[in-house]
Coordinates of N, CA, C and O in Angstrom, one line a residue:
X1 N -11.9 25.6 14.8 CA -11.0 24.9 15.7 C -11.7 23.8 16.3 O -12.9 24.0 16.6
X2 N -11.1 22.4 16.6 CA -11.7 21.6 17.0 C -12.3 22.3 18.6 O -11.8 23.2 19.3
X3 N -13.6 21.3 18.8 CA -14.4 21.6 20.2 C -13.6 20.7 21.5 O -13.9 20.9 22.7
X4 N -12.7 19.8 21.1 CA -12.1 19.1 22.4 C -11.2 19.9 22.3 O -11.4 20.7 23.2
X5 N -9.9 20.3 21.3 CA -8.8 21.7 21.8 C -9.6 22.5 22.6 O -9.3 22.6 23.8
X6 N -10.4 22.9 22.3 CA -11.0 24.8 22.9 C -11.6 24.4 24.3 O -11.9 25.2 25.2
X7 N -11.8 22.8 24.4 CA -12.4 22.7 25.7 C -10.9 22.9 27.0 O -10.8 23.5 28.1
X8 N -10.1 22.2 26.3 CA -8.5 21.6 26.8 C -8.2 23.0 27.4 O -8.1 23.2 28.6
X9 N -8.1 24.2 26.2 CA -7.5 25.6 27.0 C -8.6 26.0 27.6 O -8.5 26.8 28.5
X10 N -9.6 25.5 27.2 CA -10.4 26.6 28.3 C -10.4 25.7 29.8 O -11.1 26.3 30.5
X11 N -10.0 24.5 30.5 CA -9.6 24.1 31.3 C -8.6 24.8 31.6 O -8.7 25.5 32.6
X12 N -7.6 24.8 31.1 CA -6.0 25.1 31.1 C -6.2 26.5 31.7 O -5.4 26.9 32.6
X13 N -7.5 27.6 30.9 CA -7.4 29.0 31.7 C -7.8 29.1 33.2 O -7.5 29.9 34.1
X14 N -8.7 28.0 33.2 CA -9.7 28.0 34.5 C -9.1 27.0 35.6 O -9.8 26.6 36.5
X15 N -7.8 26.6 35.5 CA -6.9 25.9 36.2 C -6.1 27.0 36.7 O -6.0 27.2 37.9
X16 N -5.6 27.7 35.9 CA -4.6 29.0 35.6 C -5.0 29.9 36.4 O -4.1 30.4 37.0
X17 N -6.0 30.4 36.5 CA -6.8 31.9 37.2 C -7.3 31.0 38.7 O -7.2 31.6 39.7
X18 N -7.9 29.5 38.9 CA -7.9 29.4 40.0 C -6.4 29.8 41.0 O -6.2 30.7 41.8
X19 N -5.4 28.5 40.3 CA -4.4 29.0 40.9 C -3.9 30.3 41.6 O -3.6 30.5 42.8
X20 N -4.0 31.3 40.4 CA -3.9 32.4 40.2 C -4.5 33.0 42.1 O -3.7 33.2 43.1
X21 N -5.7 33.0 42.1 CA -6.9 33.2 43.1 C -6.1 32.9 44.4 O -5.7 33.7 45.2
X22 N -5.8 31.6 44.4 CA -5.3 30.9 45.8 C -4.3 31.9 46.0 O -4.4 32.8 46.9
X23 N -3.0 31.7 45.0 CA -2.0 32.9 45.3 C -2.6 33.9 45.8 O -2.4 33.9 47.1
X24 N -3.3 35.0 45.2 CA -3.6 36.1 45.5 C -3.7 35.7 47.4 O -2.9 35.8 48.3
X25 N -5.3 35.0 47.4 CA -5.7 34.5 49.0 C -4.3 34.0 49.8 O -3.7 34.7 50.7
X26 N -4.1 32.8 49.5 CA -3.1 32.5 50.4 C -1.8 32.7 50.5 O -1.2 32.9 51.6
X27 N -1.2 32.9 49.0 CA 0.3 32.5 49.1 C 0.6 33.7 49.8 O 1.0 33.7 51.0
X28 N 0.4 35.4 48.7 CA 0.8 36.3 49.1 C 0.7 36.6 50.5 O 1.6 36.6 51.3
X29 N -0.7 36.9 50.7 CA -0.6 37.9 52.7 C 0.2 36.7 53.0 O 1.2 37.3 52.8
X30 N 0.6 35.5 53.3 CA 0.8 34.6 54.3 C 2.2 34.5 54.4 O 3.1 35.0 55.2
X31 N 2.4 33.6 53.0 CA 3.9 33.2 52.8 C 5.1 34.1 52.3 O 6.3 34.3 52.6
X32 N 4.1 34.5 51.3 CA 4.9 35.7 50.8 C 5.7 37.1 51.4 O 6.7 37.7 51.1
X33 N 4.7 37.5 52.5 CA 4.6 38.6 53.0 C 5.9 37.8 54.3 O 7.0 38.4 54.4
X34 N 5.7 36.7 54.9 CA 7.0 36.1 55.7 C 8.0 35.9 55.5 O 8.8 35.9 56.4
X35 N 8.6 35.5 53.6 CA 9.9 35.4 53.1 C 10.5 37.2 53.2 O 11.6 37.6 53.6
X36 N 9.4 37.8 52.7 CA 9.9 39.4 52.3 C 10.4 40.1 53.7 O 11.1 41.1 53.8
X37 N 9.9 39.6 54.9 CA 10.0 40.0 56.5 C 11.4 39.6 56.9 O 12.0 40.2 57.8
X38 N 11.8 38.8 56.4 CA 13.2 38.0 56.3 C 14.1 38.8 55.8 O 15.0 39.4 56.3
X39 N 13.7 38.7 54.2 CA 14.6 39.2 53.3 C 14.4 40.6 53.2 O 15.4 41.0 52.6
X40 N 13.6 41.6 53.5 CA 14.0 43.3 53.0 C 13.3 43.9 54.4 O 12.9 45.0 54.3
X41 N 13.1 43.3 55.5 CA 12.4 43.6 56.5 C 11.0 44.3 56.7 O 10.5 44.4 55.6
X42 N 10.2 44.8 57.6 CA 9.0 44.8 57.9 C 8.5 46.3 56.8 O 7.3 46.6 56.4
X43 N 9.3 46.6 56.6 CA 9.1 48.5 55.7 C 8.4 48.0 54.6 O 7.2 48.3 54.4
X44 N 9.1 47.1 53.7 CA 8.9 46.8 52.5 C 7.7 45.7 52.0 O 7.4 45.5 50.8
X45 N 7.1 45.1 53.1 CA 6.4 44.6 53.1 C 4.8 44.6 52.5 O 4.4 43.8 51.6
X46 N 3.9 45.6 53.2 CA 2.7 46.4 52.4 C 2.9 46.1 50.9 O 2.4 45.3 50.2
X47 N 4.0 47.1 50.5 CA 3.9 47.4 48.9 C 4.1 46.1 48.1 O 3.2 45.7 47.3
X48 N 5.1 45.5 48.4 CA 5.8 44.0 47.7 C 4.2 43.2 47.7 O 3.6 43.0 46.6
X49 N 3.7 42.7 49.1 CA 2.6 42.2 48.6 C 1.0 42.9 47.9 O -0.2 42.4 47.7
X50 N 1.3 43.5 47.8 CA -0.3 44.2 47.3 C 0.4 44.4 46.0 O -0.4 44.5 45.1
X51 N 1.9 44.6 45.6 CA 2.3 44.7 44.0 C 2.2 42.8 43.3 O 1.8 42.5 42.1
X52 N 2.5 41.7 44.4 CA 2.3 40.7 43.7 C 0.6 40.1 43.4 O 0.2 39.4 42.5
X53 N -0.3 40.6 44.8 CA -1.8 40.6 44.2 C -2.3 41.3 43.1 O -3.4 41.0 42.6
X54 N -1.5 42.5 42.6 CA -1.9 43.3 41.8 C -1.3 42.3 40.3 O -2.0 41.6 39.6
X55 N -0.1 42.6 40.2 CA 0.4 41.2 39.1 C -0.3 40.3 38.8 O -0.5 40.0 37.6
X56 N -0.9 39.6 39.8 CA -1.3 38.3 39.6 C -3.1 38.6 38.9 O -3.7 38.0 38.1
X57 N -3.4 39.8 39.6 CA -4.7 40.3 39.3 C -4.8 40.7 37.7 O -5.9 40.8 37.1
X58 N -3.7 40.7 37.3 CA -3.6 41.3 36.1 C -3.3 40.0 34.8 O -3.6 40.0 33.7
X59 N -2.6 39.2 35.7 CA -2.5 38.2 35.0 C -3.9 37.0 34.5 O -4.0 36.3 33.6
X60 N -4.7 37.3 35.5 CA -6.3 37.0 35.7 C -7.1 37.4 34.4 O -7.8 36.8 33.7
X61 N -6.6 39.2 34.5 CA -7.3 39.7 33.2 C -7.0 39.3 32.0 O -7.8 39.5 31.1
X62 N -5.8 38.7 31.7 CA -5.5 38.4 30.3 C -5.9 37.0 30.0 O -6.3 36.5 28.9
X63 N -5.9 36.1 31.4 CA -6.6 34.8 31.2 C -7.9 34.8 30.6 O -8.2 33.9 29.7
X64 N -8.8 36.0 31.3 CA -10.5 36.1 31.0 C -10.6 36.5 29.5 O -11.5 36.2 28.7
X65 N -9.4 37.3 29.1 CA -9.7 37.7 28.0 C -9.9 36.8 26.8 O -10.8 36.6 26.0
X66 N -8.7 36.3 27.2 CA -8.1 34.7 26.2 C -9.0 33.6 26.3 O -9.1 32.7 25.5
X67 N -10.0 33.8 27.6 CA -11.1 32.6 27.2 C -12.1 33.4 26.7 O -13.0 32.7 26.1
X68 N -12.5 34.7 26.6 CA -13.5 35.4 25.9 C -12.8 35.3 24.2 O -13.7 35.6 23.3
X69 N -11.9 35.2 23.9 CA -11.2 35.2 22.4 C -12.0 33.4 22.2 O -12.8 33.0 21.4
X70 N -11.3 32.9 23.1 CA -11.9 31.7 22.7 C -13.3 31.1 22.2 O -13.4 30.2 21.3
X71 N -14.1 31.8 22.7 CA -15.4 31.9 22.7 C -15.7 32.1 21.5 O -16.5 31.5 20.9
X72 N -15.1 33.1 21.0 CA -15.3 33.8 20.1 C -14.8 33.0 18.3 O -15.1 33.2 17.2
X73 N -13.8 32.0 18.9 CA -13.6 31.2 17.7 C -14.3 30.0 17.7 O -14.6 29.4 16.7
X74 N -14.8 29.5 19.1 CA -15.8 28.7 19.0 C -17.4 28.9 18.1 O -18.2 28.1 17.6
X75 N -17.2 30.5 18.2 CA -18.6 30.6 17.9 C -18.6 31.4 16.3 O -19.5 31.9 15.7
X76 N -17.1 31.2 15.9 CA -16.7 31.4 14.3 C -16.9 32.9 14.6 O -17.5 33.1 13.5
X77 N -16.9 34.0 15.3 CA -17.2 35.1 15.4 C -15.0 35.7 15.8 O -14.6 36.4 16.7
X78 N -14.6 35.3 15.3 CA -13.3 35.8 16.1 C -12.9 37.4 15.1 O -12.4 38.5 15.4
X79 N -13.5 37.0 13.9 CA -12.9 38.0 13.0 C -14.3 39.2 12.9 O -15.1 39.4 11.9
X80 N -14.2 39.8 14.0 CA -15.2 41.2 14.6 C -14.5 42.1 15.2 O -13.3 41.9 15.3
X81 N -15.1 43.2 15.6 CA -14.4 44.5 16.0 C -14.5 44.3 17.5 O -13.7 45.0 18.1
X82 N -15.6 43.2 18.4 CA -15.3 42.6 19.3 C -14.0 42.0 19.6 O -13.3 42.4 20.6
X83 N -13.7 40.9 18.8 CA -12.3 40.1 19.4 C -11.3 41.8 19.4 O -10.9 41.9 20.6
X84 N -11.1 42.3 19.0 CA -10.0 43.6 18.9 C -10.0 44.2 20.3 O -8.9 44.5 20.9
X85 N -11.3 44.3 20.8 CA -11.7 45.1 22.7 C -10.5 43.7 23.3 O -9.5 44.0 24.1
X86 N -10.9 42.4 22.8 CA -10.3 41.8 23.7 C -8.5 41.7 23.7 O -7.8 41.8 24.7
X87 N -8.2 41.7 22.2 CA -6.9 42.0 22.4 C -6.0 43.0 23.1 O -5.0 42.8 23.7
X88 N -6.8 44.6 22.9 CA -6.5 45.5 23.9 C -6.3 45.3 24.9 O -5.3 45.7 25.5
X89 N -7.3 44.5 25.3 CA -7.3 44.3 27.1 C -6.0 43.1 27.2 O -5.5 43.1 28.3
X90 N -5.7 42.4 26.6 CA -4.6 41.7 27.1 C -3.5 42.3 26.9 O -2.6 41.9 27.7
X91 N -2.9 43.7 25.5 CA -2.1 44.4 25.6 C -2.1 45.2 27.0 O -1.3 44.9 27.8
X92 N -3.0 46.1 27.2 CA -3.1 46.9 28.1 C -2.6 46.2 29.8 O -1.9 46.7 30.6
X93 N -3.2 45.0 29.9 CA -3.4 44.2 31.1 C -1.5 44.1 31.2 O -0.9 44.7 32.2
X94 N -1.0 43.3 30.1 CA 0.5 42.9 30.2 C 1.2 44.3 30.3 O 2.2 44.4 31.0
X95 N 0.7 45.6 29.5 CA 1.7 46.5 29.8 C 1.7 47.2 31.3 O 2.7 47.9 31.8
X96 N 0.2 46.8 31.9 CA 0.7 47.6 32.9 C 1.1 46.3 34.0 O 1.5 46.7 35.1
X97 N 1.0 45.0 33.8 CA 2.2 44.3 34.6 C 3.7 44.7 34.1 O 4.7 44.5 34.7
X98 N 3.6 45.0 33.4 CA 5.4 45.5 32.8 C 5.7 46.8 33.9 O 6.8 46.9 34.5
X99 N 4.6 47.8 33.8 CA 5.1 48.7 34.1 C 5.3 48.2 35.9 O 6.2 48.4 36.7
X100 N 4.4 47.6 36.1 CA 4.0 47.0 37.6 C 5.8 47.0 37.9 O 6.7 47.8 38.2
X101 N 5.9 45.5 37.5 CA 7.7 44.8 37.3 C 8.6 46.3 37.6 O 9.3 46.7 38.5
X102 N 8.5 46.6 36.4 CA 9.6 47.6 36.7 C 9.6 49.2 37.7 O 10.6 49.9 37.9
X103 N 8.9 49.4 37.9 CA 8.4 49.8 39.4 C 8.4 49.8 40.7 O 8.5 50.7 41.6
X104 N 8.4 48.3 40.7 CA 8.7 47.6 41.8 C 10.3 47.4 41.8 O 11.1 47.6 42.8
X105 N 10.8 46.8 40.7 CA 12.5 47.3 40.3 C 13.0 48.3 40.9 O 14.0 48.4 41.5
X106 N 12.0 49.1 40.6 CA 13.1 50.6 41.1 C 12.9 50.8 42.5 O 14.0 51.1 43.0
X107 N 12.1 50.7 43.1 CA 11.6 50.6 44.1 C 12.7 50.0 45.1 O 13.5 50.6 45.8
X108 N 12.5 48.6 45.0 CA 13.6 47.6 45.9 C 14.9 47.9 45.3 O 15.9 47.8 46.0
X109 N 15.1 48.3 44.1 CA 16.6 48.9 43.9 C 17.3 49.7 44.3 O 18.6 49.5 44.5
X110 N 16.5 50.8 44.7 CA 16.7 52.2 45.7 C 16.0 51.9 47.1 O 16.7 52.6 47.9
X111 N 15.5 51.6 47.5 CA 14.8 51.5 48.8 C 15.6 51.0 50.0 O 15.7 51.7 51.0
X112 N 16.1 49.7 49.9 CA 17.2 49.9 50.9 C 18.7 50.5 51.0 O 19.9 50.2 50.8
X113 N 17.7 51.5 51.7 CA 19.3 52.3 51.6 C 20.3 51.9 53.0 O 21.5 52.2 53.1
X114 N 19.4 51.2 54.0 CA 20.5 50.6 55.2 C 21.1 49.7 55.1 O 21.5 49.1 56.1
X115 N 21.4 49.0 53.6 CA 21.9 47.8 54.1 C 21.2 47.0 54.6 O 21.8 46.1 55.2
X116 N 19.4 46.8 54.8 CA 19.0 45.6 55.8 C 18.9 44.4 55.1 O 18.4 43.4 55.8
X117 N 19.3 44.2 53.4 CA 18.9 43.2 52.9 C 20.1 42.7 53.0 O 21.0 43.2 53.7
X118 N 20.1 40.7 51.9 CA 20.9 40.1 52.2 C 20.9 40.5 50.7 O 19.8 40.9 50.2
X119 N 22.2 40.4 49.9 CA 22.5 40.7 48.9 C 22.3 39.6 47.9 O 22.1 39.8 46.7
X120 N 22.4 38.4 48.4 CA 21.7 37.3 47.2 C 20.2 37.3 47.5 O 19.6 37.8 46.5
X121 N 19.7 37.1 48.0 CA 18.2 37.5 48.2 C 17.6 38.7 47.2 O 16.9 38.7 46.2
X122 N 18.3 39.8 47.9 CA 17.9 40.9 46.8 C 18.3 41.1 44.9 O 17.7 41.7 44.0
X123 N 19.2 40.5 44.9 CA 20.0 39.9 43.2 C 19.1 39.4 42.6 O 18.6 39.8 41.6
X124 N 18.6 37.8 43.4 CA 17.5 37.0 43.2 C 15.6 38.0 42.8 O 14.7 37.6 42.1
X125 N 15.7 38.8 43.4 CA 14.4 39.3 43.6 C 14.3 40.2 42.1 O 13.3 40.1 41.3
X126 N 15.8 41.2 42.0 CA 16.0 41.8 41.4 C 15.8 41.3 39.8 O 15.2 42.0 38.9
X127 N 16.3 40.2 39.6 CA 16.8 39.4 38.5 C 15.0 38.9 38.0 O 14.5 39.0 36.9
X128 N 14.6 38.5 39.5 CA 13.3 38.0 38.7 C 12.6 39.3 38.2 O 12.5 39.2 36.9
X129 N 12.2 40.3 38.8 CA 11.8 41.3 38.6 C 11.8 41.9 36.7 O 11.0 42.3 35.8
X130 N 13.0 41.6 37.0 CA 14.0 41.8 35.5 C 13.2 41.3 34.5 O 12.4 42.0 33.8
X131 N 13.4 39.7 34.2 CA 12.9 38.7 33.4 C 11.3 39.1 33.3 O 10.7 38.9 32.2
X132 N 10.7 39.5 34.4 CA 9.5 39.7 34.4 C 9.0 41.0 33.5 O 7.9 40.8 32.8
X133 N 9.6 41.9 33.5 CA 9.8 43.3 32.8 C 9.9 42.9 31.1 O 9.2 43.2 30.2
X134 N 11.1 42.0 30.9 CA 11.3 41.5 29.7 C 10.8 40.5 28.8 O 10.9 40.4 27.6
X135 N 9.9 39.5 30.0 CA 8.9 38.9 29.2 C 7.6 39.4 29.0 O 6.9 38.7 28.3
X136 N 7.2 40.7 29.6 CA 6.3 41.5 29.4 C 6.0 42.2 28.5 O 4.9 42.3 27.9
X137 N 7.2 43.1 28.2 CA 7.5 43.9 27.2 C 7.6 42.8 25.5 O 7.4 43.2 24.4
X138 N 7.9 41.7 25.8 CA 8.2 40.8 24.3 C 6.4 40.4 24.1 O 5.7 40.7 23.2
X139 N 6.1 39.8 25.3 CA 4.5 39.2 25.1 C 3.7 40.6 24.9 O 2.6 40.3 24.6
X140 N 3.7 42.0 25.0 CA 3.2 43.1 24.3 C 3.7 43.1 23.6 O 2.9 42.4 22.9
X141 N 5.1 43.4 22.7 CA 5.2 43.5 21.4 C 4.2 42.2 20.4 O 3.2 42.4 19.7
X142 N 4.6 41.3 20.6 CA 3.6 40.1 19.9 C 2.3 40.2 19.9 O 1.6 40.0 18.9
X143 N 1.7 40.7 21.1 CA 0.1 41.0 21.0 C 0.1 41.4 19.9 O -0.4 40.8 18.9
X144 N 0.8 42.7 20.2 CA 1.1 44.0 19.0 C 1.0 43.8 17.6 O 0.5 44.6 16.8
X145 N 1.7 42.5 17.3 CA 1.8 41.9 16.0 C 0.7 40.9 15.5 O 0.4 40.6 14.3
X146 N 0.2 40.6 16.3 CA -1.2 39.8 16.4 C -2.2 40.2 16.0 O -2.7 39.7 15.1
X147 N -2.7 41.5 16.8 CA -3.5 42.7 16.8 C -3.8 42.9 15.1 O -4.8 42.5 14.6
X148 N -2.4 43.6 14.3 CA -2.4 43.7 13.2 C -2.2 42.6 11.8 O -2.2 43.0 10.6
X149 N -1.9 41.5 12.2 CA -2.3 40.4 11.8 C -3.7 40.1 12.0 O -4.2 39.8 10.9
X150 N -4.7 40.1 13.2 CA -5.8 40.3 13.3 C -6.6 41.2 12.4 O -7.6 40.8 11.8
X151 N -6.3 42.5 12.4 CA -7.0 43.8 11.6 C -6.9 42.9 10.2 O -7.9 42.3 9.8
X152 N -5.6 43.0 9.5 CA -5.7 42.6 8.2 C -6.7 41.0 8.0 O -7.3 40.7 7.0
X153 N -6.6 40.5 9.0 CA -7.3 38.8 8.4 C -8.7 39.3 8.4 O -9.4 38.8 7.5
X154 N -9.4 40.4 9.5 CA -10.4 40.5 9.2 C -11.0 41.6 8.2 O -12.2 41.6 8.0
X155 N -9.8 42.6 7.5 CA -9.8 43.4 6.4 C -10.5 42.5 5.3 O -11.5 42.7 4.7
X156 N -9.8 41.5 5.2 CA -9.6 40.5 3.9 C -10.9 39.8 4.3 O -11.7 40.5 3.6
X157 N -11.5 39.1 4.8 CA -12.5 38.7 5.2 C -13.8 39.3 4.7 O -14.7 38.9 4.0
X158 N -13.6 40.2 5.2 CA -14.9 41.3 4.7 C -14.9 41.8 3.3 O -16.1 41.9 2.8
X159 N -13.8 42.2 2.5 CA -13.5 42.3 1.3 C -14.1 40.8 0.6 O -14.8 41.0 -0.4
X160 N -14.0 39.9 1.0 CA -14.3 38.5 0.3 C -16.1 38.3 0.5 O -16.8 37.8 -0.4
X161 N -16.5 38.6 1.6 CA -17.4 39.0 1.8 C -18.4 39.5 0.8 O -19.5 39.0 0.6
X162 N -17.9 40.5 0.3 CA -18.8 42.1 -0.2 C -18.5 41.2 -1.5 O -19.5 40.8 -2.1
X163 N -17.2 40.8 -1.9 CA -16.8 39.5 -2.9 C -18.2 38.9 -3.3 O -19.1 39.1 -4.2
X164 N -18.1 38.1 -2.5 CA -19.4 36.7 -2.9 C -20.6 37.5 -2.4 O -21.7 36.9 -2.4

């Protein structure tokens, strides 16, 4: 793979996971934690923000992974039993933000039971939640398919290997 691409994403991850960081630091306790004080009142507060640092913590993990994959094509080493730890860890990372998502779904779905939300607010939250579950679950299955696309490229590899 060319060395200016791999520099491009490896910018692009370390743009991505700062962001990432600030969210965690600022957006969440501050802003975040004041829209949810609004919208589902003071109860729901704790969990919602310590589930979006955890999300985002998780989203972190799959960044590091993806620049440790990188690494690994830079240094023509991608097709090892190394790159495979790494794809785990991005399956594993995305499934348990899936499970995170839908969790927290159920959670704010059942949770107010007084009526203190506003009902587009909560739709809104709900919906995202949703999408979030669904793009989680598709970006695991694809790992998934990668993974074993992975195994076989580096089956064949090695076979060609023992080959020549």
């Amino acid at each position: 793979m060319n060395a200016f691409l791999i520099l491009m994403l490896r910018l692009a991850l370390a743009a991505a996971f700062l962001a990432g960081l600030f969210g965690q630091i600022m957006i969440a306790p501050n802003s975040l934690a004041e829209e949810l004080h609004f919208m589902y009142g003071p109860d729901m507060i704790p969990l919602l923000v310590t589930a979006a640092i955890l999300g985002v913590a998780l989203v972190q993990v799959v960044l590091v992974a993806g620049w440790m994959l990188l690494g690994m094509i830079a240094e023509d080493s991608i097709f090892s039993d190394r790159a495979f730890r790494w794809v785990d860890v991005i399956i594993g990372a995305t499934a348990a933000a899936t499970l995170l998502s839908a969790g927290i779904f159920c959670y704010v779905l059942f949770a107010d039971s007084n009526g203190t939300a506003d009902e587009m607010p909560l739709l809104g939250g709900l919906g995202s939640l949703l999408v979030c579950g669904a793009a989680g679950t598709s970006f695991a299955m694809l790992m998934l398919i990668m993974r074993g696309l992975l195994r076989k490229a580096t089956e064949l590899k090695t076979e060609m290997a023992e080959v020549i």
